Amino acid sequence: MEFKVSHTTSYDYDSGVTFCHNIATLKPKTMPGQTLLDYELEISPKPTELTERLDFFGNVVTRFSIQEYHKKLTVTAKSRILRQYASQPDIETSEMGRSITLEDALRLLKINKLDLVDINQFKLDSIFITRISSEIKAYAEVSFKQDRSVFEASYELMERIFKEFKFDSGFSTIATPIHEVMKEKRGVCQDFAQIAIACVRSIGLPARYVSGYIETLPPPGKEKLVGTDASHAWFSVYIPTFGWVDFDPTNNQIPKDQHITVSWGRDYYDVPPLKGVVYSTGKNKMNVAVDIRPA
């Protein structure tokens, strides 16, 4: 499937801004099963400086500075992406990948191999996922048993979060600690992804945060409204001998052609769509509009 994605972030500043420096992580990946066909980043006012590079995790990031007075900043990323899930390795048809138990995985991850150095970093604490509580570990242990398939346990964890946590956009912010999300069992997609990652790491497996988009469909008979989509997030578990496997606990499914991957990291802090610093006083208002449509 081919998609067109438009992602616009705007900031309105009460007192204006004299200088800002920003990092945008908005360029979708080209990887097995996904090809970036076209990409354009529009920034207003026009940046004084702009550079593009790969970050530590292999994501494309754009750094830009605006060194003139402005009261509004608008950043729009326009992408065209081809998704072909059938062309990437499929865990659901891999007998070997599906059969790896937790005991097998923990043993294989201890092998001294260079490619496992990067993998094992995703077992460690990160900015938003640190000091994992005994409550989260106990929640994970309901699904993860030494002699059970890692894939089956991860799939069940995804299902449990989907069924037992309530989607509530008014409950959390980016800074809400995961132990509060766990206690109240409510939040949004990034909260559910980070709870799942904390669970997986608590039993010793690598897990990473995936940021991207998901195609949403309007109710039957209704026209899809422009700009009403949103960024999405899910989690990925590393299964030795197979590789990374994605799980979407918000929608209770393995991401396929309707999911578009932009970036990944240890948690949300590594891959926000846009972050930066400004020289200003007073309040500012942010608005985000995302639109995803078949091309």
Short mmCIF file of C-alpha atoms in Angstrom, two decimals:
data_model
loop_
_atom_site.label_atom_id
_atom_site.label_comp_id
_atom_site.label_asym_id
_atom_site.label_seq_id
_atom_site.Cartn_x
_atom_site.Cartn_y
_atom_site.Cartn_z
CA MET A 1 0.00 0.00 0.00
CA GLU A 2 1.19 3.51 -0.79
CA PHE A 3 0.42 6.36 1.59
CA LYS A 4 0.71 10.13 1.67
CA VAL A 5 1.36 11.59 5.11
CA SER A 6 1.21 15.23 6.13
CA HIS A 7 2.31 16.13 9.67
CA THR A 8 2.07 19.80 10.72
CA THR A 9 3.15 21.18 14.08
CA SER A 10 2.56 24.85 14.84
CA TYR A 11 3.47 27.03 17.82
CA ASP A 12 1.86 30.39 18.55
CA TYR A 13 3.89 32.54 20.98
CA ASP A 14 2.20 35.24 23.06
CA SER A 15 5.34 37.35 23.37
CA GLY A 16 7.20 36.26 20.27
CA VAL A 17 10.53 34.45 20.00
CA THR A 18 13.90 35.97 19.18
CA PHE A 19 15.80 32.70 18.70
CA CYS A 20 14.95 28.98 18.61
CA HIS A 21 16.88 25.77 18.00
CA ASN A 22 14.94 22.61 17.18
CA ILE A 23 15.33 18.92 16.36
CA ALA A 24 12.74 17.25 14.12
CA THR A 25 12.42 13.47 13.88
CA LEU A 26 9.79 13.26 11.16
CA LYS A 27 11.38 11.44 8.21
CA PRO A 28 9.99 7.89 7.82
CA LYS A 29 12.46 5.04 7.53
CA THR A 30 13.36 2.97 4.53
CA MET A 31 13.67 -0.61 5.81
CA PRO A 32 12.47 -4.12 4.95
CA GLY A 33 8.76 -3.82 4.15
CA GLN A 34 8.80 -0.01 3.91
CA THR A 35 10.22 2.37 1.30
CA LEU A 36 10.29 6.14 1.57
CA LEU A 37 9.42 7.41 -1.93
CA ASP A 38 9.39 11.16 -1.30
CA TYR A 39 9.92 13.53 1.61
CA GLU A 40 9.77 17.30 2.08
CA LEU A 41 10.14 19.39 5.23
CA GLU A 42 8.62 22.88 5.15
CA ILE A 43 9.57 25.31 7.93
CA SER A 44 8.25 28.84 8.45
CA PRO A 45 9.95 31.22 9.15
CA LYS A 46 12.81 30.00 6.98
CA PRO A 47 15.65 28.61 9.15
CA THR A 48 18.99 30.40 9.34
CA GLU A 49 20.72 27.04 9.73
CA LEU A 50 19.52 23.55 8.80
CA THR A 51 21.33 20.19 8.80
CA GLU A 52 20.25 16.56 8.46
CA ARG A 53 22.04 13.56 9.94
CA LEU A 54 21.55 10.11 11.49
CA ASP A 55 21.24 9.95 15.26
CA PHE A 56 22.64 7.24 17.56
CA PHE A 57 19.74 4.89 16.76
CA GLY A 58 19.90 5.35 12.99
CA ASN A 59 16.96 7.75 12.75
CA VAL A 60 17.12 10.74 10.41
CA VAL A 61 16.99 13.96 12.44
CA THR A 62 16.87 17.53 11.16
CA ARG A 63 18.40 20.30 13.25
CA PHE A 64 17.40 23.87 12.48
CA SER A 65 17.75 27.33 14.01
CA ILE A 66 15.66 30.44 13.45
CA GLN A 67 17.46 33.62 14.42
CA GLU A 68 14.81 36.23 13.69
CA TYR A 69 11.86 37.47 15.69
CA HIS A 70 8.68 35.47 15.08
CA LYS A 71 5.33 34.91 16.78
CA LYS A 72 4.48 31.65 15.01
CA LEU A 73 6.49 28.57 14.01
CA THR A 74 5.10 26.02 11.56
CA VAL A 75 6.82 22.75 10.65
CA THR A 76 5.21 20.49 8.03
CA ALA A 77 6.60 17.10 6.98
CA LYS A 78 5.15 15.64 3.78
CA SER A 79 5.98 12.02 2.98
CA ARG A 80 5.04 9.37 0.46
CA ILE A 81 5.64 5.82 1.68
CA LEU A 82 5.24 2.35 0.19
CA ARG A 83 4.34 -0.34 2.74
CA GLN A 84 4.83 -4.00 1.78
CA TYR A 85 4.56 -6.11 4.92
CA ALA A 86 4.64 -9.29 2.83
CA SER A 87 8.23 -8.51 1.79
CA GLN A 88 9.60 -8.45 5.33
CA PRO A 89 10.31 -11.40 7.67
CA ASP A 90 7.05 -12.57 9.26
CA ILE A 91 7.27 -13.99 12.78
CA GLU A 92 3.87 -15.62 12.38
CA THR A 93 5.26 -17.94 9.68
CA SER A 94 8.66 -18.55 11.30
CA GLU A 95 8.63 -21.79 13.29
CA MET A 96 12.11 -21.11 14.67
CA GLY A 97 11.28 -17.55 15.74
CA ARG A 98 8.01 -18.59 17.37
CA SER A 99 9.66 -21.46 19.27
CA ILE A 100 12.36 -19.45 21.10
CA THR A 101 11.54 -19.62 24.81
CA LEU A 102 12.43 -17.03 27.43
CA GLU A 103 15.13 -19.39 28.74
CA ASP A 104 16.57 -19.75 25.22
CA ALA A 105 16.49 -16.00 24.61
CA LEU A 106 18.22 -15.04 27.85
CA ARG A 107 20.96 -17.61 27.15
CA LEU A 108 21.48 -16.47 23.53
CA LEU A 109 21.65 -12.81 24.55
CA LYS A 110 24.65 -13.57 26.76
CA ILE A 111 26.76 -14.74 23.81
CA ASN A 112 29.66 -12.38 23.18
CA LYS A 113 28.76 -11.18 19.68
CA LEU A 114 29.35 -7.68 18.33
CA ASP A 115 25.85 -7.30 16.89
CA LEU A 116 24.34 -8.02 20.32
CA VAL A 117 26.05 -4.99 21.88
CA ASP A 118 23.57 -2.64 20.20
CA ILE A 119 20.68 -5.00 20.93
CA ASN A 120 21.44 -5.36 24.64
CA GLN A 121 21.40 -1.60 25.23
CA PHE A 122 17.62 -1.86 24.92
CA LYS A 123 17.55 -3.90 28.13
CA LEU A 124 18.83 -0.94 30.17
CA ASP A 125 16.97 1.85 31.96
CA SER A 126 16.18 4.95 29.90
CA ILE A 127 14.96 8.47 30.69
CA PHE A 128 11.25 7.63 30.97
CA ILE A 129 11.61 3.92 31.80
CA THR A 130 13.72 3.69 34.92
CA ARG A 131 13.47 2.13 38.37
CA ILE A 132 10.98 -0.46 37.12
CA SER A 133 8.63 -1.27 39.99
CA SER A 134 7.87 -4.68 41.45
CA GLU A 135 4.27 -4.16 40.32
CA ILE A 136 5.34 -3.87 36.68
CA LYS A 137 7.64 -6.90 36.99
CA ALA A 138 4.81 -8.95 38.52
CA TYR A 139 2.52 -7.87 35.67
CA ALA A 140 5.11 -9.07 33.16
CA GLU A 141 5.65 -12.41 34.89
CA VAL A 142 2.01 -13.35 34.34
CA SER A 143 2.86 -13.78 30.65
CA PHE A 144 6.60 -14.47 30.60
CA LYS A 145 7.61 -17.94 31.81
CA GLN A 146 11.02 -19.57 31.35
CA ASP A 147 9.67 -22.39 29.15
CA ARG A 148 7.21 -20.27 27.18
CA SER A 149 7.70 -18.83 23.69
CA VAL A 150 8.83 -15.19 23.82
CA PHE A 151 6.54 -14.43 20.89
CA GLU A 152 3.50 -15.94 22.61
CA ALA A 153 4.29 -14.14 25.88
CA SER A 154 4.78 -10.79 24.11
CA TYR A 155 1.56 -11.25 22.15
CA GLU A 156 -0.34 -12.03 25.34
CA LEU A 157 1.18 -8.97 27.07
CA MET A 158 -0.05 -6.83 24.17
CA GLU A 159 -3.55 -8.33 24.49
CA ARG A 160 -3.66 -7.79 28.25
CA ILE A 161 -2.69 -4.12 27.99
CA PHE A 162 -5.31 -3.64 25.27
CA LYS A 163 -8.03 -5.22 27.43
CA GLU A 164 -7.02 -3.96 30.88
CA PHE A 165 -5.90 -0.38 30.18
CA LYS A 166 -8.29 2.39 29.16
CA PHE A 167 -7.42 4.83 26.37
CA ASP A 168 -7.78 8.25 28.01
CA SER A 169 -6.23 11.23 26.22
CA GLY A 170 -6.95 13.49 29.17
CA PHE A 171 -5.15 11.44 31.81
CA SER A 172 -1.46 11.68 30.97
CA THR A 173 1.13 14.04 29.56
CA ILE A 174 4.54 13.27 28.09
CA ALA A 175 6.00 13.57 31.59
CA THR A 176 3.56 11.26 33.41
CA PRO A 177 5.63 8.52 35.15
CA ILE A 178 4.95 4.97 34.04
CA HIS A 179 4.19 3.86 37.60
CA GLU A 180 1.19 6.26 37.60
CA VAL A 181 0.01 4.84 34.29
CA MET A 182 0.40 1.35 35.73
CA LYS A 183 -1.52 2.27 38.88
CA GLU A 184 -4.45 3.90 37.07
CA LYS A 185 -4.31 1.61 34.02
CA ARG A 186 -5.10 4.41 31.61
CA GLY A 187 -3.28 6.62 29.16
CA VAL A 188 -2.51 6.88 25.44
CA CYS A 189 -0.45 4.98 22.89
CA GLN A 190 2.97 6.15 24.12
CA ASP A 191 2.01 5.20 27.69
CA PHE A 192 0.93 1.70 26.64
CA ALA A 193 4.11 1.24 24.62
CA GLN A 194 6.29 2.33 27.53
CA ILE A 195 4.45 0.10 30.02
CA ALA A 196 5.02 -2.86 27.68
CA ILE A 197 8.70 -1.97 27.27
CA ALA A 198 9.14 -1.76 31.05
CA CYS A 199 7.50 -5.19 31.40
CA VAL A 200 9.75 -6.78 28.77
CA ARG A 201 12.92 -5.23 30.19
CA SER A 202 11.97 -6.32 33.70
CA ILE A 203 12.42 -9.95 32.69
CA GLY A 204 15.72 -9.30 30.91
CA LEU A 205 14.76 -8.93 27.24
CA PRO A 206 15.51 -5.99 24.89
CA ALA A 207 12.55 -3.80 23.99
CA ARG A 208 12.40 -0.56 22.04
CA TYR A 209 9.93 2.26 21.47
CA VAL A 210 8.67 2.73 17.91
CA SER A 211 7.22 6.05 16.73
CA GLY A 212 5.18 6.40 13.57
CA TYR A 213 1.68 6.58 12.16
CA ILE A 214 -1.31 4.32 11.65
CA GLU A 215 -3.92 4.66 8.94
CA THR A 216 -7.32 5.37 10.51
CA LEU A 217 -10.62 4.83 8.77
CA PRO A 218 -13.79 6.92 9.24
CA PRO A 219 -17.06 5.34 10.43
CA PRO A 220 -19.09 3.68 7.66
CA GLY A 221 -20.77 6.29 5.47
CA LYS A 222 -18.68 9.16 6.87
CA GLU A 223 -15.98 11.13 5.07
CA LYS A 224 -12.54 11.20 6.60
CA LEU A 225 -11.70 14.64 8.01
CA VAL A 226 -8.41 16.25 7.05
CA GLY A 227 -5.85 16.56 9.84
CA THR A 228 -7.63 14.39 12.38
CA ASP A 229 -5.08 11.57 12.43
CA ALA A 230 -2.24 11.53 14.97
CA SER A 231 1.23 10.23 15.61
CA HIS A 232 1.24 6.69 16.94
CA ALA A 233 3.55 4.54 19.04
CA TRP A 234 4.05 0.86 19.73
CA PHE A 235 6.75 -1.46 21.12
CA SER A 236 9.18 -3.96 19.66
CA VAL A 237 10.74 -7.05 21.27
CA TYR A 238 14.01 -8.63 20.14
CA ILE A 239 13.75 -12.40 19.64
CA PRO A 240 17.17 -14.07 19.12
CA THR A 241 17.56 -15.97 15.82
CA PHE A 242 14.70 -13.94 14.31
CA GLY A 243 15.04 -10.23 15.09
CA TRP A 244 12.77 -7.40 16.17
CA VAL A 245 9.01 -8.01 16.31
CA ASP A 246 6.53 -5.13 16.64
CA PHE A 247 3.38 -5.18 18.79
CA ASP A 248 0.68 -2.49 18.99
CA PRO A 249 -1.09 -2.67 22.39
CA THR A 250 -3.37 0.29 21.58
CA ASN A 251 -4.98 -1.66 18.74
CA ASN A 252 -4.13 -5.23 19.80
CA GLN A 253 -2.36 -6.19 16.58
CA ILE A 254 1.02 -6.85 15.02
CA PRO A 255 1.76 -3.76 12.90
CA LYS A 256 1.45 -4.49 9.19
CA ASP A 257 0.66 -2.35 6.13
CA GLN A 258 -1.43 0.22 8.03
CA HIS A 259 1.54 1.10 10.29
CA ILE A 260 4.27 3.48 9.09
CA THR A 261 7.55 3.54 11.04
CA VAL A 262 9.31 6.89 11.47
CA SER A 263 11.87 6.18 14.21
CA TRP A 264 12.79 4.08 17.22
CA GLY A 265 14.68 4.52 20.47
CA ARG A 266 14.73 3.53 24.12
CA ASP A 267 11.53 5.47 24.92
CA TYR A 268 9.59 8.56 23.79
CA TYR A 269 12.36 10.89 24.95
CA ASP A 270 14.67 9.64 22.19
CA VAL A 271 12.25 10.21 19.30
CA PRO A 272 9.73 13.04 19.81
CA PRO A 273 8.57 14.44 16.45
CA LEU A 274 9.77 17.92 17.40
CA LYS A 275 11.67 19.35 20.35
CA GLY A 276 13.75 22.44 20.99
CA VAL A 277 14.59 25.52 23.02
CA VAL A 278 13.35 29.09 22.55
CA TYR A 279 14.30 32.51 23.85
CA SER A 280 10.98 34.02 24.87
CA THR A 281 8.66 34.97 27.69
CA GLY A 282 4.97 34.28 28.14
CA LYS A 283 2.89 31.33 27.05
CA ASN A 284 2.78 29.41 23.81
CA LYS A 285 0.11 27.27 22.18
CA MET A 286 0.90 24.12 20.19
CA ASN A 287 -1.31 22.54 17.57
CA VAL A 288 -0.68 19.28 15.68
CA ALA A 289 -2.51 18.09 12.55
CA VAL A 290 -1.73 14.74 10.91
CA ASP A 291 -3.33 13.37 7.76
CA ILE A 292 -2.70 9.87 6.34
CA ARG A 293 -4.30 8.77 3.08
CA PRO A 294 -3.76 6.12 0.43
CA ALA A 295 -1.74 7.67 -2.42
#
